[in-house]
PDB file of C-alpha atoms in Angstrom:
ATOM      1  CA  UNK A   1     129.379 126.680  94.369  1.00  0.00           C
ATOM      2  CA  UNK A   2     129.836 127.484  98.047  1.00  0.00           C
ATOM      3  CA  UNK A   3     132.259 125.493 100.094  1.00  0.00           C
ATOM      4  CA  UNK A   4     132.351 126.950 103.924  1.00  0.00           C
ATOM      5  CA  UNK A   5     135.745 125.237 106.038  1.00  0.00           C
ATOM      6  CA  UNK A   6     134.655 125.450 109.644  1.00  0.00           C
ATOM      7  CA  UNK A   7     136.265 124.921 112.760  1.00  0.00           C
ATOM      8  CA  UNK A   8     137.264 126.129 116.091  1.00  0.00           C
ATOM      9  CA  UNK A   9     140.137 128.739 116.490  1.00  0.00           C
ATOM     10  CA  UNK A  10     143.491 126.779 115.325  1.00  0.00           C
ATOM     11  CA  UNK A  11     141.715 124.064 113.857  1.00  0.00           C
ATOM     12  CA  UNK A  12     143.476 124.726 110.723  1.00  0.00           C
ATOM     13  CA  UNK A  13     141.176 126.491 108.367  1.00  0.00           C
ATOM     14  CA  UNK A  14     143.526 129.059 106.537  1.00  0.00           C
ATOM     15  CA  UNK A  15     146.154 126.207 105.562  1.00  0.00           C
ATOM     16  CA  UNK A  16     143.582 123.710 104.157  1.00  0.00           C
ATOM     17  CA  UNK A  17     141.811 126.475 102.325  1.00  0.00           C
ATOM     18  CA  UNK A  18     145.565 127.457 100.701  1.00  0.00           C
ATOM     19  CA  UNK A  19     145.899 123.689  99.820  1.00  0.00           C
ATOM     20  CA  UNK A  20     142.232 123.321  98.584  1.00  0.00           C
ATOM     21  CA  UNK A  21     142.556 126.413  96.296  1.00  0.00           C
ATOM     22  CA  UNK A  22     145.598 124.853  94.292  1.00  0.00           C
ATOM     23  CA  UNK A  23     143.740 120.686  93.704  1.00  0.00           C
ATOM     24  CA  UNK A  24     140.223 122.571  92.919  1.00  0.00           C
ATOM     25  CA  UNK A  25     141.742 124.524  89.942  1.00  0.00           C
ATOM     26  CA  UNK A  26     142.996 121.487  88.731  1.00  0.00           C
ATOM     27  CA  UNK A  27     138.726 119.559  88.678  1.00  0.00           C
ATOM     28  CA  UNK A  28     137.652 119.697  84.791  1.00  0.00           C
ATOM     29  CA  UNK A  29     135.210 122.243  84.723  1.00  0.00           C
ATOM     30  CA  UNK A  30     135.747 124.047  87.129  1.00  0.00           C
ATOM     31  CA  UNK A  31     136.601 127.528  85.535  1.00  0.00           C
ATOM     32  CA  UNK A  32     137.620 129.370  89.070  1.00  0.00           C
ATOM     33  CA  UNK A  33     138.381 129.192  92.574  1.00  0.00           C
ATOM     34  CA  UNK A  34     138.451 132.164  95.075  1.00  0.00           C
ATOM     35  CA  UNK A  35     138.378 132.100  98.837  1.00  0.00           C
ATOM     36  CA  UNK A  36     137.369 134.697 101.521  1.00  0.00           C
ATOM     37  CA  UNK A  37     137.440 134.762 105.098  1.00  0.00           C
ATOM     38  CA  UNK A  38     134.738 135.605 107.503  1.00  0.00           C
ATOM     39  CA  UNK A  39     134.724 138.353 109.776  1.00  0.00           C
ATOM     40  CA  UNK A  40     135.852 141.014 107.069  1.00  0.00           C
ATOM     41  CA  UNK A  41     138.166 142.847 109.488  1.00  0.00           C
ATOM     42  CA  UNK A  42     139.269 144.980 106.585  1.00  0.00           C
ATOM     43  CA  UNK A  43     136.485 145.378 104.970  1.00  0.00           C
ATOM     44  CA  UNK A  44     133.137 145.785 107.429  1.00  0.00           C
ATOM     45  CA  UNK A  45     132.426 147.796 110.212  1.00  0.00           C
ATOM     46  CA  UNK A  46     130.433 145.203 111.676  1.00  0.00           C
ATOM     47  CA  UNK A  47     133.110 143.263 112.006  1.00  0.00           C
ATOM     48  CA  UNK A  48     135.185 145.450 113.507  1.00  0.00           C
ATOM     49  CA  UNK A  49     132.718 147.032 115.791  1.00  0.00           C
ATOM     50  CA  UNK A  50     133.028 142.845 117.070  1.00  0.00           C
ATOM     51  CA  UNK A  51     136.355 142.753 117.302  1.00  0.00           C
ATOM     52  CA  UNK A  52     136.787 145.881 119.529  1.00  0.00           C
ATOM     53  CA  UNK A  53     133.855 144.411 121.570  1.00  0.00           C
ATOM     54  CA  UNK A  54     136.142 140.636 121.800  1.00  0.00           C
ATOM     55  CA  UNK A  55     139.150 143.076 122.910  1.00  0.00           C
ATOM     56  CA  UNK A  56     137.266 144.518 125.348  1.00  0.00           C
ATOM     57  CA  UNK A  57     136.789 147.920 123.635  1.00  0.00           C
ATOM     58  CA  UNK A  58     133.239 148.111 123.509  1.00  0.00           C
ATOM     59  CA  UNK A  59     131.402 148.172 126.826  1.00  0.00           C
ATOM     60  CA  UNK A  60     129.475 145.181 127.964  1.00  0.00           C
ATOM     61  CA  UNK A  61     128.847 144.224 124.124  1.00  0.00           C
ATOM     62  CA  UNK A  62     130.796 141.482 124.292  1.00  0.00           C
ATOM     63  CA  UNK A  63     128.671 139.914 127.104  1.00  0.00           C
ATOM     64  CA  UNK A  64     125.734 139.637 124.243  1.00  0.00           C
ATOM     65  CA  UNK A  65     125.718 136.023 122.826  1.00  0.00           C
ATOM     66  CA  UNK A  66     122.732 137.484 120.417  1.00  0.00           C
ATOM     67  CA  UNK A  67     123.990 140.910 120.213  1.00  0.00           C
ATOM     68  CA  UNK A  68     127.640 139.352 118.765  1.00  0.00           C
ATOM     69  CA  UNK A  69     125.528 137.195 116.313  1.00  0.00           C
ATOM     70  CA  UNK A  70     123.754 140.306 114.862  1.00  0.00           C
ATOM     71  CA  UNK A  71     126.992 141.375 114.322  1.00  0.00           C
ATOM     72  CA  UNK A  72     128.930 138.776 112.453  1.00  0.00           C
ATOM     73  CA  UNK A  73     125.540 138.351 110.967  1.00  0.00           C
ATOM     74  CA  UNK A  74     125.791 141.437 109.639  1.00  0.00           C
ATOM     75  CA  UNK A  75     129.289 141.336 108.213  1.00  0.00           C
ATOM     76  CA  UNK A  76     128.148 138.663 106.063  1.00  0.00           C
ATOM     77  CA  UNK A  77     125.456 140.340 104.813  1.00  0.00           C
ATOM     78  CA  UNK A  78     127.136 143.254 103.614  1.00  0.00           C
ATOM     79  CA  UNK A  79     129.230 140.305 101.328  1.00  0.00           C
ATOM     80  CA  UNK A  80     125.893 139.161 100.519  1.00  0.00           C
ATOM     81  CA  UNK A  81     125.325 139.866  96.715  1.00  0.00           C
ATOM     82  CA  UNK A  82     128.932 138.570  96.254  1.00  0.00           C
ATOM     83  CA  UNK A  83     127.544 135.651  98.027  1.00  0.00           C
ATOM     84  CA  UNK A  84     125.220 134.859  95.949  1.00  0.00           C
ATOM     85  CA  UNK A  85     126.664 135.453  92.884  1.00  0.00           C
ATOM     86  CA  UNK A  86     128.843 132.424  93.569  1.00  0.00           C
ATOM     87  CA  UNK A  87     126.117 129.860  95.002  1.00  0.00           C
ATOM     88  CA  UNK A  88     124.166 130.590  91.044  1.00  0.00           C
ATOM     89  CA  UNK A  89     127.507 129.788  89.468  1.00  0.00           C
ATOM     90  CA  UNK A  90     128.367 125.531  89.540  1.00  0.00           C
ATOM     91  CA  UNK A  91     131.261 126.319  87.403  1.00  0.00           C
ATOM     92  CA  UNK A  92     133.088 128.272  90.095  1.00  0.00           C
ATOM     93  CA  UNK A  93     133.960 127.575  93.806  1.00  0.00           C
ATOM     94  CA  UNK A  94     134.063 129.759  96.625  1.00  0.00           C
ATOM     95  CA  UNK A  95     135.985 128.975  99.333  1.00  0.00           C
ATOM     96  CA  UNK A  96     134.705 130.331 103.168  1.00  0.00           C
ATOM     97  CA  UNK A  97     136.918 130.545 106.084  1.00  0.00           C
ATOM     98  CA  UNK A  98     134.284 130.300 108.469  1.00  0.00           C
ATOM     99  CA  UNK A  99     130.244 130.876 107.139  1.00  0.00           C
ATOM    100  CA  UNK A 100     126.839 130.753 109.091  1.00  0.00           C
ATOM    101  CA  UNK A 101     127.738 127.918 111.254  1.00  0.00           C
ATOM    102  CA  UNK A 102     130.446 129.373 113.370  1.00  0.00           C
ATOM    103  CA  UNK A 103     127.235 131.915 114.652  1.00  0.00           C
ATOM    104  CA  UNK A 104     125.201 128.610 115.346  1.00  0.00           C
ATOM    105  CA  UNK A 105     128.260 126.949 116.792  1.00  0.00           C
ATOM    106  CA  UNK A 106     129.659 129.546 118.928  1.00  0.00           C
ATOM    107  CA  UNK A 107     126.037 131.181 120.009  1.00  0.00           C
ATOM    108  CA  UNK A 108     124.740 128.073 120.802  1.00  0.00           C
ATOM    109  CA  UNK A 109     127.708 127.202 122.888  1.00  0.00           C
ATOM    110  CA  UNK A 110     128.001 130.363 124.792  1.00  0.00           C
ATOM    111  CA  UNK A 111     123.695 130.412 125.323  1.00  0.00           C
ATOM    112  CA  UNK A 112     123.744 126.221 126.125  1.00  0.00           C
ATOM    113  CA  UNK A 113     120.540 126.606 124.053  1.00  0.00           C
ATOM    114  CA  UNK A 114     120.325 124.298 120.531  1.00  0.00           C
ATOM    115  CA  UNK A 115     117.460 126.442 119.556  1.00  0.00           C
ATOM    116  CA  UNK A 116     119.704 129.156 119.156  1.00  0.00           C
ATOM    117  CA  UNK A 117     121.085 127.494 115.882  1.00  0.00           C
ATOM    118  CA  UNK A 118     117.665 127.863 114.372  1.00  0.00           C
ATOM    119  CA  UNK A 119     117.722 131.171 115.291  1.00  0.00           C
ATOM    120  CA  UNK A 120     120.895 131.684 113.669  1.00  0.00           C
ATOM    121  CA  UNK A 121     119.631 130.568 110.577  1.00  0.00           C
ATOM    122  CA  UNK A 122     116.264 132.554 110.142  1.00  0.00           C
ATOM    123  CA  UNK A 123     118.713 135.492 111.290  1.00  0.00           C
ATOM    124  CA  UNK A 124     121.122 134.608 108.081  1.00  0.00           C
ATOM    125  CA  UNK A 125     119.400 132.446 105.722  1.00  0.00           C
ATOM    126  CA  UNK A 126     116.213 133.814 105.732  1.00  0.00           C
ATOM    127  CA  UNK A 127     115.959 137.405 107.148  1.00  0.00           C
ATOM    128  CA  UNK A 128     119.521 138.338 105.702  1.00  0.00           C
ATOM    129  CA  UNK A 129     119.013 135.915 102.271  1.00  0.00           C
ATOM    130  CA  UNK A 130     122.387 134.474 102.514  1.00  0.00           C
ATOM    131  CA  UNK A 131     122.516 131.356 100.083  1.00  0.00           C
ATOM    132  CA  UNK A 132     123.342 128.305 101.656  1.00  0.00           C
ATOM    133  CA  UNK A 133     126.531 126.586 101.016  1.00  0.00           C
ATOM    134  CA  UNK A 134     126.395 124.059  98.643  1.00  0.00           C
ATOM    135  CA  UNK A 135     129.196 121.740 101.239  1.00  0.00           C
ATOM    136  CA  UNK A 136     130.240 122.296 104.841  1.00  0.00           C
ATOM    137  CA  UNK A 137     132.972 120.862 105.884  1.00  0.00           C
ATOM    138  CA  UNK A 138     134.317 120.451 109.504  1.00  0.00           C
ATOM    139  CA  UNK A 139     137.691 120.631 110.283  1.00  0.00           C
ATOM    140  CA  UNK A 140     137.407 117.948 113.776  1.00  0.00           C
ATOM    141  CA  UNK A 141     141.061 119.243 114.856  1.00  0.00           C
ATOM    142  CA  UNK A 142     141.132 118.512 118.855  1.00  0.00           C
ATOM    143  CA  UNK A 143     140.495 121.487 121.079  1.00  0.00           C
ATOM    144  CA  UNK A 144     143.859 120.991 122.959  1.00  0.00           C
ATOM    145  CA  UNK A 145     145.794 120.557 119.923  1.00  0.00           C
ATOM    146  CA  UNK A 146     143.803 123.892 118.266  1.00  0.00           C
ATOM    147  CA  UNK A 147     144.951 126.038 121.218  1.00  0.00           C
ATOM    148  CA  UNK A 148     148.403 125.001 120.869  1.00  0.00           C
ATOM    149  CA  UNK A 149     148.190 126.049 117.234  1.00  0.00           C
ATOM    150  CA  UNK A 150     146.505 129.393 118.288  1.00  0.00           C
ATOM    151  CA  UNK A 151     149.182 130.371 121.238  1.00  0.00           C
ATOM    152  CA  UNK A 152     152.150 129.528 119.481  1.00  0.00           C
ATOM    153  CA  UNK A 153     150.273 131.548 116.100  1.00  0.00           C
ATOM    154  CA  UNK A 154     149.884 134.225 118.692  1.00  0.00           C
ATOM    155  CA  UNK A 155     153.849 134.041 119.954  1.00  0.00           C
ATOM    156  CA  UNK A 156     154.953 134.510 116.398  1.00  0.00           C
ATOM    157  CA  UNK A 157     152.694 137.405 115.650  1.00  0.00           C
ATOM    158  CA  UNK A 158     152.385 140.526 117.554  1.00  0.00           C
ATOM    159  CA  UNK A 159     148.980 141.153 115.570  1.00  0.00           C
ATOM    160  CA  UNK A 160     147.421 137.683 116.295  1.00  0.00           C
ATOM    161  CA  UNK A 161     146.778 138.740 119.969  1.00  0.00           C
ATOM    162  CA  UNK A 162     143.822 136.059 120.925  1.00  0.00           C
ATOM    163  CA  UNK A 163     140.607 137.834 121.683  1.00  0.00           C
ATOM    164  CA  UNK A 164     138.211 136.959 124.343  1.00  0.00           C
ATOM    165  CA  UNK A 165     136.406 133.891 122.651  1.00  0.00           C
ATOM    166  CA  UNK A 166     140.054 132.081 121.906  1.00  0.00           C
ATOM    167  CA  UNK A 167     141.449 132.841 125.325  1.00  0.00           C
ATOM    168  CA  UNK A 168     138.142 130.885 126.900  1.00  0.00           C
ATOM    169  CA  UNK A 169     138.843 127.122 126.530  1.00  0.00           C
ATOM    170  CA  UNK A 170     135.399 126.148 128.149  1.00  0.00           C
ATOM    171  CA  UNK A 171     133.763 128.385 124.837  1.00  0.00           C
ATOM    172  CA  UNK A 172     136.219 126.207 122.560  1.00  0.00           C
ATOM    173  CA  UNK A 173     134.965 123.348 123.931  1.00  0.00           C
ATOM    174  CA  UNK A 174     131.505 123.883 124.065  1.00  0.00           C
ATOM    175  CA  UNK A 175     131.956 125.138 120.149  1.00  0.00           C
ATOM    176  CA  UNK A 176     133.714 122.135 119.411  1.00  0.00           C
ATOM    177  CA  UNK A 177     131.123 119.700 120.514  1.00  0.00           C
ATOM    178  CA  UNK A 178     128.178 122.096 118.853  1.00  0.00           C
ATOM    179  CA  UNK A 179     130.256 122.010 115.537  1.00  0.00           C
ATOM    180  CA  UNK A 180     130.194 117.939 115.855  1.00  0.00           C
ATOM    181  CA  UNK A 181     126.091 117.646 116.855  1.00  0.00           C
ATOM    182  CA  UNK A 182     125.908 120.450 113.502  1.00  0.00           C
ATOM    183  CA  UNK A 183     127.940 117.665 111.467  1.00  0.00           C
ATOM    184  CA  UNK A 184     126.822 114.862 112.579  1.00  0.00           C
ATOM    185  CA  UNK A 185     122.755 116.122 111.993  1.00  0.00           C
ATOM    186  CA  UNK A 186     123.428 117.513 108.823  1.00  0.00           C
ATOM    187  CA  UNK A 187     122.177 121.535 110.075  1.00  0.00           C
ATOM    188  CA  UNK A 188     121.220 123.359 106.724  1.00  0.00           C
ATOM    189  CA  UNK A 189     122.874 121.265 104.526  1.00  0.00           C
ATOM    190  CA  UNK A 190     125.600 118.856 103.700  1.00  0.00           C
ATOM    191  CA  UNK A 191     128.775 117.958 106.003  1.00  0.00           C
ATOM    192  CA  UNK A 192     132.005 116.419 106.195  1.00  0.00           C
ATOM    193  CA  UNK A 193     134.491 115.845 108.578  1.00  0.00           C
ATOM    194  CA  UNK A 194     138.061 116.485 107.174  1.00  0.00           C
ATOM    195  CA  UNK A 195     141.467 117.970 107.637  1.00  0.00           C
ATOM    196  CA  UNK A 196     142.050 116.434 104.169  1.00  0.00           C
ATOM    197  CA  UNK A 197     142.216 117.841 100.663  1.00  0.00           C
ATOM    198  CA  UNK A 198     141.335 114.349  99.440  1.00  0.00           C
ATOM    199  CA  UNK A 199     137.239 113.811 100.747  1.00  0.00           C
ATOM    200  CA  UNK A 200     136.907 117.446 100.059  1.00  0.00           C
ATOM    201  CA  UNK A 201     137.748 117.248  96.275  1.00  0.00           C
ATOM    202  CA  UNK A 202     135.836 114.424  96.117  1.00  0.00           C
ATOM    203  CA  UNK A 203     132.537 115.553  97.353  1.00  0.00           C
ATOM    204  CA  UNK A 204     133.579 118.937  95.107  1.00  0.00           C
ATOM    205  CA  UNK A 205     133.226 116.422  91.765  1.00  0.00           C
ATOM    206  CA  UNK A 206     129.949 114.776  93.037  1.00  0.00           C
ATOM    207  CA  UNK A 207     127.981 117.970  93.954  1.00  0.00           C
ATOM    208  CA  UNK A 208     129.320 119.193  90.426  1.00  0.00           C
TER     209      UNK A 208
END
């Protein structure tokens, strides 16, 4: 079982994913809970070819909406048989900081085109066969309350230096409000809104 945690920068992904991986263990029959965290920094070049281009490191990359996409696109995919493995297992969770909607949310947002998110998902779900997740869940965490989290996260950390989509609060904003309409209409899948173990574990047990 896929569970993707999405949200805006500061929304408060990495804590509730750290609380959610504790009260899943504890849902009879559930035999395991792991969690990883889209982009793969560490782990895929794709990803970091993106985040040199979001620190300004690779020419006029960054200026790409679609050409960004490919790219996270692509770090995903290389986690893709990994991916899968989990969605064909309902006795075991995975937990996703971030998934396929953070493309549709944030391309959409930077392009101002909804079509986009359909794009998005042909690029993922259908050209790339990434499973869908089995529960989305949005973390609705205020855009002025997220960039407070994400400056004072920066303060504290020398390495958290906010690249060029967290220092733009018009993006935030736009990807805020596309993260809601992707909610609210259900895109490829089922959504909640929560910053709340509690609905989470809940809609864990019914989809089990």
């Amino acid at each position: 079982m896929i569970v993707a945690l999405e949200g805006i920068d500061g929304a408060g992904k990495n804590t509730l994913v750290q609380a959610l991986i504790r009260e899943i263990a504890q849902v009879d029959g559930i035999n395991s809970v792991a969690t990883m965290s889209f982009p793969r920094y560490r782990e895929s070049i794709h990803a970091q070819i993106a985040a040199e281009a979001l620190h300004g490191k690779m020419g006029d990359l960054v200026d790409s909406a679609h050409g960004m996409a490919v790219m996270f696109a692509l770090d995903r995919a290389g986690a893709g048989e990994e991916l899968r493995q989990w969605a064909a297992s309902p006795s075991d969770v995975l937990l996703l900081d971030r998934y396929v909607a953070s493309n549709a949310a944030y391309t959409s947002a930077r392009t101002s085109n909804v079509a986009d998110r359909a794009w998005v998902a042909d690029l993922e779900f259908e050209k790339l066969g990434l499973p869908r997740p089995d529960l989305q869940v949005l973390l609705d965490t205020a855009p002025g309350t997220a960039r407070e989290r994400a400056a004072k996260r920066e303060s504290l950390d020398a390495s958290r230096t906010r690249d060029a989509y967290e220092r733009d609060t018009t993006l935030q904003d736009a990807t805020f409000a596309a993260y809601v309409d992707l909610a609210d209409t259900g895109w490829e899948g089922r959504w909640i809104r929560a910053s709340e173990t509690t609905p989470i574990i809940q809609t864990v047990k019914e989809l089990r």
